[in-house]
Amino acid sequence: MTWPHGPLVLAPMAGGPGSPELVAAVSEAGLFGFLPAGYLSATDLESRITAIRALTAAPFGVNVFVPSPDSPLAHTEAMGYAARLAPWAADAGVELGRPTWDDDGYETKVDLLVGNPVPVVSFTFGWPSGHDVERLQDVGSQVWVTINDPAETEWAQELGVDGVVAQGWEAGGHRGGPVDNGEEHLPTAALLAAVRARTELPVLAAGGVMTGQEARALLEGGASAVAFGTAFLGCPEAVLAPVHLHALTHREGTTVTRAFTGRSARALRTTWTDVIGEGAPAAYPHVHHLTAPLRAHGKATGEADLVHLWAGEGHARLRPMPAADLARTLRTEAGF
């Protein structure tokens, strides 16, 4: 099995940036776009798939969050974190959310994608069941999973997937692999090499890639395709809060933190990440629901220290331009 589409890919960016307009624009311009299903209902996901198909006949994929296990300990630790956040939230005049667990509508989304197939379905935060892999493959979809550690490669092979997304340490946003142990992972090029040494499956490399030249280097290093995420955050089609867009080119330094959602993710450094978020528990999605009102307040008021400013390590090299123009620029730089 090989990666059946073009070698340059738009990474799925849940929570706003990965809009149908962005996915359609880059797909029409020759990249393979991924629509993020995270945080959407199955109904909203279906509407976005329909919207993309109305804008382009080009193929695209969908990325699905796999639910994390629930546990009483996660709730208890999230409540302890809530006590630490409470004075800060009170100063902002915001009531924190309830730390609760949910499955992000996982089963209904998989059912939708079985009944309304797309060329590729990728999974993040965990592993689909073997039954779900087979159901999707039976309707013609390739199934890919995300890994952060080379040791997860054999696990993916045993599951029978069609390929793996090797997400390196430089990547912005959440770590997409199945294990969130809080430890530093390999950078993208090293992770790609380590995974390539362990499998014949095609590998999509992701993390910190901002130019076509950087993508070309990873392709020459054995990647079947290379994904861009942060690189597209400056495009008008990416739905991004103004405070977030401004911070990408006016703040320095990123860190991997559980401060905002209870799952490790790379963001720009703020007071929240450096002071309040230190030692935030591994409790996703409990912490995500707990902090959501405070983060929404920060977006609405432009208070950067209250916002999850997801960013890859290359964020300072952002090139604001229409998505189709950036896609064509990246293809030219990579030699396609």
mmCIF file of C-alpha atoms in Angstrom, residues 120-318:
data_model
loop_
_atom_site.group_PDB
_atom_site.id
_atom_site.type_symbol
_atom_site.label_atom_id
_atom_site.label_comp_id
_atom_site.label_asym_id
_atom_site.label_seq_id
_atom_site.Cartn_x
_atom_site.Cartn_y
_atom_site.Cartn_z
ATOM 1 C CA VAL A 120 -8.559 8.780 3.785
ATOM 2 C CA VAL A 121 -9.597 8.695 7.436
ATOM 3 C CA SER A 122 -6.880 9.383 9.985
ATOM 4 C CA PHE A 123 -7.110 8.968 13.743
ATOM 5 C CA THR A 124 -5.450 10.873 16.538
ATOM 6 C CA PHE A 125 -5.233 10.592 20.367
ATOM 7 C CA GLY A 126 -5.540 6.820 20.164
ATOM 8 C CA TRP A 127 -6.362 3.784 18.057
ATOM 9 C CA PRO A 128 -9.598 2.807 16.350
ATOM 10 C CA SER A 129 -10.749 -0.759 16.884
ATOM 11 C CA GLY A 130 -9.797 -3.365 14.315
ATOM 12 C CA HIS A 131 -13.492 -3.596 13.463
ATOM 13 C CA ASP A 132 -13.648 0.130 12.679
ATOM 14 C CA VAL A 133 -10.516 -0.116 10.552
ATOM 15 C CA GLU A 134 -12.084 -2.916 8.522
ATOM 16 C CA ARG A 135 -15.416 -1.096 8.158
ATOM 17 C CA LEU A 136 -13.717 1.982 6.744
ATOM 18 C CA GLN A 137 -11.441 -0.013 4.460
ATOM 19 C CA ASP A 138 -14.413 -2.019 3.184
ATOM 20 C CA VAL A 139 -15.982 1.195 1.826
ATOM 21 C CA GLY A 140 -12.756 2.251 0.107
ATOM 22 C CA SER A 141 -11.164 4.540 2.698
ATOM 23 C CA GLN A 142 -7.545 4.237 3.662
ATOM 24 C CA VAL A 143 -7.017 4.313 7.438
ATOM 25 C CA TRP A 144 -4.037 6.069 9.019
ATOM 26 C CA VAL A 145 -3.062 6.527 12.661
ATOM 27 C CA THR A 146 -0.814 9.066 14.389
ATOM 28 C CA ILE A 147 2.304 8.114 16.319
ATOM 29 C CA ASN A 148 4.847 10.109 18.331
ATOM 30 C CA ASP A 149 7.159 7.259 19.325
ATOM 31 C CA PRO A 150 8.854 4.708 17.038
ATOM 32 C CA ALA A 151 7.811 1.917 19.412
ATOM 33 C CA GLU A 152 4.187 2.544 18.415
ATOM 34 C CA THR A 153 4.935 1.486 14.825
ATOM 35 C CA GLU A 154 4.474 -2.247 15.318
ATOM 36 C CA TRP A 155 1.242 -1.601 17.180
ATOM 37 C CA ALA A 156 -0.079 0.241 14.138
ATOM 38 C CA GLN A 157 1.005 -2.573 11.820
ATOM 39 C CA GLU A 158 -0.835 -5.154 13.922
ATOM 40 C CA LEU A 159 -3.975 -3.043 13.684
ATOM 41 C CA GLY A 160 -3.901 -3.388 9.903
ATOM 42 C CA VAL A 161 -3.848 0.307 9.021
ATOM 43 C CA ASP A 162 -2.712 1.622 5.647
ATOM 44 C CA GLY A 163 -0.102 4.074 6.945
ATOM 45 C CA VAL A 164 1.157 6.116 9.874
ATOM 46 C CA VAL A 165 1.454 9.832 10.547
ATOM 47 C CA ALA A 166 4.798 10.417 12.299
ATOM 48 C CA GLN A 167 4.285 13.631 14.260
ATOM 49 C CA GLY A 168 7.566 15.117 15.442
ATOM 50 C CA TRP A 169 8.274 17.133 18.563
ATOM 51 C CA GLU A 170 8.279 20.485 16.696
ATOM 52 C CA ALA A 171 4.579 20.211 15.809
ATOM 53 C CA GLY A 172 2.073 22.751 17.054
ATOM 54 C CA GLY A 173 -1.065 21.736 18.892
ATOM 55 C CA HIS A 174 -1.781 18.398 20.520
ATOM 56 C CA ARG A 175 0.493 15.383 20.496
ATOM 57 C CA GLY A 176 -1.558 12.997 18.376
ATOM 58 C CA GLY A 177 -0.169 9.627 19.433
ATOM 59 C CA PRO A 178 -1.892 7.086 21.673
ATOM 60 C CA VAL A 179 0.324 7.627 24.743
ATOM 61 C CA ASP A 180 0.668 10.973 26.515
ATOM 62 C CA ASN A 181 3.410 10.340 29.038
ATOM 63 C CA GLY A 182 4.612 13.933 29.169
ATOM 64 C CA GLU A 183 8.059 13.022 27.889
ATOM 65 C CA GLU A 184 9.887 14.750 25.028
ATOM 66 C CA HIS A 185 9.679 12.906 21.729
ATOM 67 C CA LEU A 186 11.961 12.758 18.708
ATOM 68 C CA PRO A 187 12.051 15.667 16.253
ATOM 69 C CA THR A 188 10.354 15.073 12.930
ATOM 70 C CA ALA A 189 13.348 14.007 10.809
ATOM 71 C CA ALA A 190 14.675 11.626 13.467
ATOM 72 C CA LEU A 191 11.223 10.169 14.109
ATOM 73 C CA LEU A 192 10.738 9.607 10.384
ATOM 74 C CA ALA A 193 14.046 7.753 10.118
ATOM 75 C CA ALA A 194 13.276 5.604 13.153
ATOM 76 C CA VAL A 195 9.805 4.688 11.911
ATOM 77 C CA ARG A 196 11.039 3.987 8.382
ATOM 78 C CA ALA A 197 13.545 1.522 9.855
ATOM 79 C CA ARG A 198 10.700 -0.428 11.479
ATOM 80 C CA THR A 199 8.025 -0.647 8.780
ATOM 81 C CA GLU A 200 7.266 -0.822 5.093
ATOM 82 C CA LEU A 201 4.052 1.125 5.655
ATOM 83 C CA PRO A 202 3.952 4.579 4.043
ATOM 84 C CA VAL A 203 4.769 7.370 6.487
ATOM 85 C CA LEU A 204 3.387 10.900 6.481
ATOM 86 C CA ALA A 205 5.853 13.211 8.284
ATOM 87 C CA ALA A 206 4.483 16.150 10.273
ATOM 88 C CA GLY A 207 5.853 18.764 12.623
ATOM 89 C CA GLY A 208 7.569 22.115 12.213
ATOM 90 C CA VAL A 209 7.493 22.174 8.403
ATOM 91 C CA MET A 210 7.077 25.714 7.034
ATOM 92 C CA THR A 211 8.581 25.637 3.525
ATOM 93 C CA GLY A 212 8.561 23.434 0.471
ATOM 94 C CA GLN A 213 12.324 22.978 0.775
ATOM 95 C CA GLU A 214 11.867 21.517 4.256
ATOM 96 C CA ALA A 215 9.192 19.184 2.918
ATOM 97 C CA ARG A 216 11.482 18.078 0.097
ATOM 98 C CA ALA A 217 14.174 17.147 2.626
ATOM 99 C CA LEU A 218 11.725 14.915 4.502
ATOM 100 C CA LEU A 219 10.511 13.328 1.273
ATOM 101 C CA GLU A 220 14.111 12.560 0.367
ATOM 102 C CA GLY A 221 14.474 11.104 3.870
ATOM 103 C CA GLY A 222 11.797 8.510 3.162
ATOM 104 C CA ALA A 223 8.475 10.219 3.835
ATOM 105 C CA SER A 224 5.642 9.320 1.477
ATOM 106 C CA ALA A 225 4.050 12.704 2.171
ATOM 107 C CA VAL A 226 4.631 15.732 4.392
ATOM 108 C CA ALA A 227 2.048 17.771 6.312
ATOM 109 C CA PHE A 228 1.868 21.510 6.943
ATOM 110 C CA GLY A 229 -0.160 22.891 9.842
ATOM 111 C CA THR A 230 1.105 26.110 11.420
ATOM 112 C CA ALA A 231 2.249 27.302 7.979
ATOM 113 C CA PHE A 232 -1.416 27.842 7.009
ATOM 114 C CA LEU A 233 -2.532 29.706 10.140
ATOM 115 C CA GLY A 234 -1.863 33.064 8.481
ATOM 116 C CA CYS A 235 -4.290 32.360 5.628
ATOM 117 C CA PRO A 236 -7.629 34.190 5.629
ATOM 118 C CA GLU A 237 -9.462 30.881 5.186
ATOM 119 C CA ALA A 238 -8.121 29.633 8.541
ATOM 120 C CA VAL A 239 -10.603 30.558 11.270
ATOM 121 C CA LEU A 240 -8.307 31.982 13.924
ATOM 122 C CA ALA A 241 -8.969 34.488 16.700
ATOM 123 C CA PRO A 242 -7.241 37.838 16.005
ATOM 124 C CA VAL A 243 -5.346 37.613 19.300
ATOM 125 C CA HIS A 244 -3.941 34.230 18.219
ATOM 126 C CA LEU A 245 -2.965 35.422 14.747
ATOM 127 C CA HIS A 246 -1.201 38.486 16.186
ATOM 128 C CA ALA A 247 0.666 36.420 18.770
ATOM 129 C CA LEU A 248 2.082 34.062 16.140
ATOM 130 C CA THR A 249 4.326 36.819 14.776
ATOM 131 C CA HIS A 250 4.742 38.953 17.907
ATOM 132 C CA ARG A 251 5.601 36.401 20.586
ATOM 133 C CA GLU A 252 8.651 34.196 20.890
ATOM 134 C CA GLY A 253 9.076 30.777 22.378
ATOM 135 C CA THR A 254 6.818 27.741 22.510
ATOM 136 C CA THR A 255 6.346 25.018 25.071
ATOM 137 C CA VAL A 256 4.576 21.664 25.290
ATOM 138 C CA THR A 257 1.983 21.886 28.041
ATOM 139 C CA ARG A 258 -1.136 20.216 29.443
ATOM 140 C CA ALA A 259 -2.305 23.551 30.850
ATOM 141 C CA PHE A 260 -5.268 24.085 28.529
ATOM 142 C CA THR A 261 -6.790 20.670 27.825
ATOM 143 C CA GLY A 262 -5.123 18.079 30.012
ATOM 144 C CA ARG A 263 -3.291 16.667 26.997
ATOM 145 C CA SER A 264 0.212 17.652 25.916
ATOM 146 C CA ALA A 265 0.182 20.295 23.171
ATOM 147 C CA ARG A 266 2.656 22.860 21.833
ATOM 148 C CA ALA A 267 1.642 26.484 22.306
ATOM 149 C CA LEU A 268 3.234 29.904 22.552
ATOM 150 C CA ARG A 269 4.503 30.631 26.039
ATOM 151 C CA THR A 270 2.241 32.754 28.227
ATOM 152 C CA THR A 271 1.706 33.422 31.918
ATOM 153 C CA TRP A 272 -0.747 30.530 31.925
ATOM 154 C CA THR A 273 1.758 28.029 30.502
ATOM 155 C CA ASP A 274 4.695 29.214 32.593
ATOM 156 C CA VAL A 275 3.081 29.865 35.972
ATOM 157 C CA ILE A 276 -0.418 28.503 36.419
ATOM 158 C CA GLY A 277 -0.209 25.573 34.034
ATOM 159 C CA GLU A 278 2.913 24.026 35.538
ATOM 160 C CA GLY A 279 2.015 20.518 36.621
ATOM 161 C CA ALA A 280 -1.440 20.491 34.992
ATOM 162 C CA PRO A 281 -2.835 16.952 35.159
ATOM 163 C CA ALA A 282 -3.029 14.414 32.347
ATOM 164 C CA ALA A 283 -6.821 14.573 32.294
ATOM 165 C CA TYR A 284 -8.235 15.029 28.788
ATOM 166 C CA PRO A 285 -10.970 16.002 28.014
ATOM 167 C CA HIS A 286 -11.807 16.944 31.614
ATOM 168 C CA VAL A 287 -9.395 19.897 31.646
ATOM 169 C CA HIS A 288 -10.503 20.921 28.150
ATOM 170 C CA HIS A 289 -14.071 21.398 29.396
ATOM 171 C CA LEU A 290 -12.874 23.027 32.628
ATOM 172 C CA THR A 291 -10.860 25.748 30.890
ATOM 173 C CA ALA A 292 -13.050 26.294 27.805
ATOM 174 C CA PRO A 293 -14.962 29.323 29.192
ATOM 175 C CA LEU A 294 -11.755 31.046 30.280
ATOM 176 C CA ARG A 295 -10.125 30.490 26.889
ATOM 177 C CA ALA A 296 -13.249 31.705 25.063
ATOM 178 C CA HIS A 297 -13.169 34.854 27.209
ATOM 179 C CA GLY A 298 -9.534 35.436 26.259
ATOM 180 C CA LYS A 299 -10.335 35.144 22.559
ATOM 181 C CA ALA A 300 -13.276 37.522 22.850
ATOM 182 C CA THR A 301 -11.362 40.167 24.825
ATOM 183 C CA GLY A 302 -7.984 39.797 23.139
ATOM 184 C CA GLU A 303 -6.193 38.696 26.323
ATOM 185 C CA ALA A 304 -3.426 36.473 24.976
ATOM 186 C CA ASP A 305 -2.517 35.089 28.403
ATOM 187 C CA LEU A 306 -5.959 33.467 28.573
ATOM 188 C CA VAL A 307 -5.804 31.767 25.159
ATOM 189 C CA HIS A 308 -4.389 28.437 24.003
ATOM 190 C CA LEU A 309 -2.053 29.853 21.359
ATOM 191 C CA TRP A 310 -1.261 26.640 19.474
ATOM 192 C CA ALA A 311 1.892 27.060 17.399
ATOM 193 C CA GLY A 312 4.621 24.918 15.899
ATOM 194 C CA GLU A 313 8.260 25.810 16.422
ATOM 195 C CA GLY A 314 8.408 27.511 13.013
ATOM 196 C CA HIS A 315 5.595 29.984 13.732
ATOM 197 C CA ALA A 316 7.805 33.097 13.326
ATOM 198 C CA ARG A 317 8.196 32.235 9.626
ATOM 199 C CA LEU A 318 4.473 32.494 8.934
#
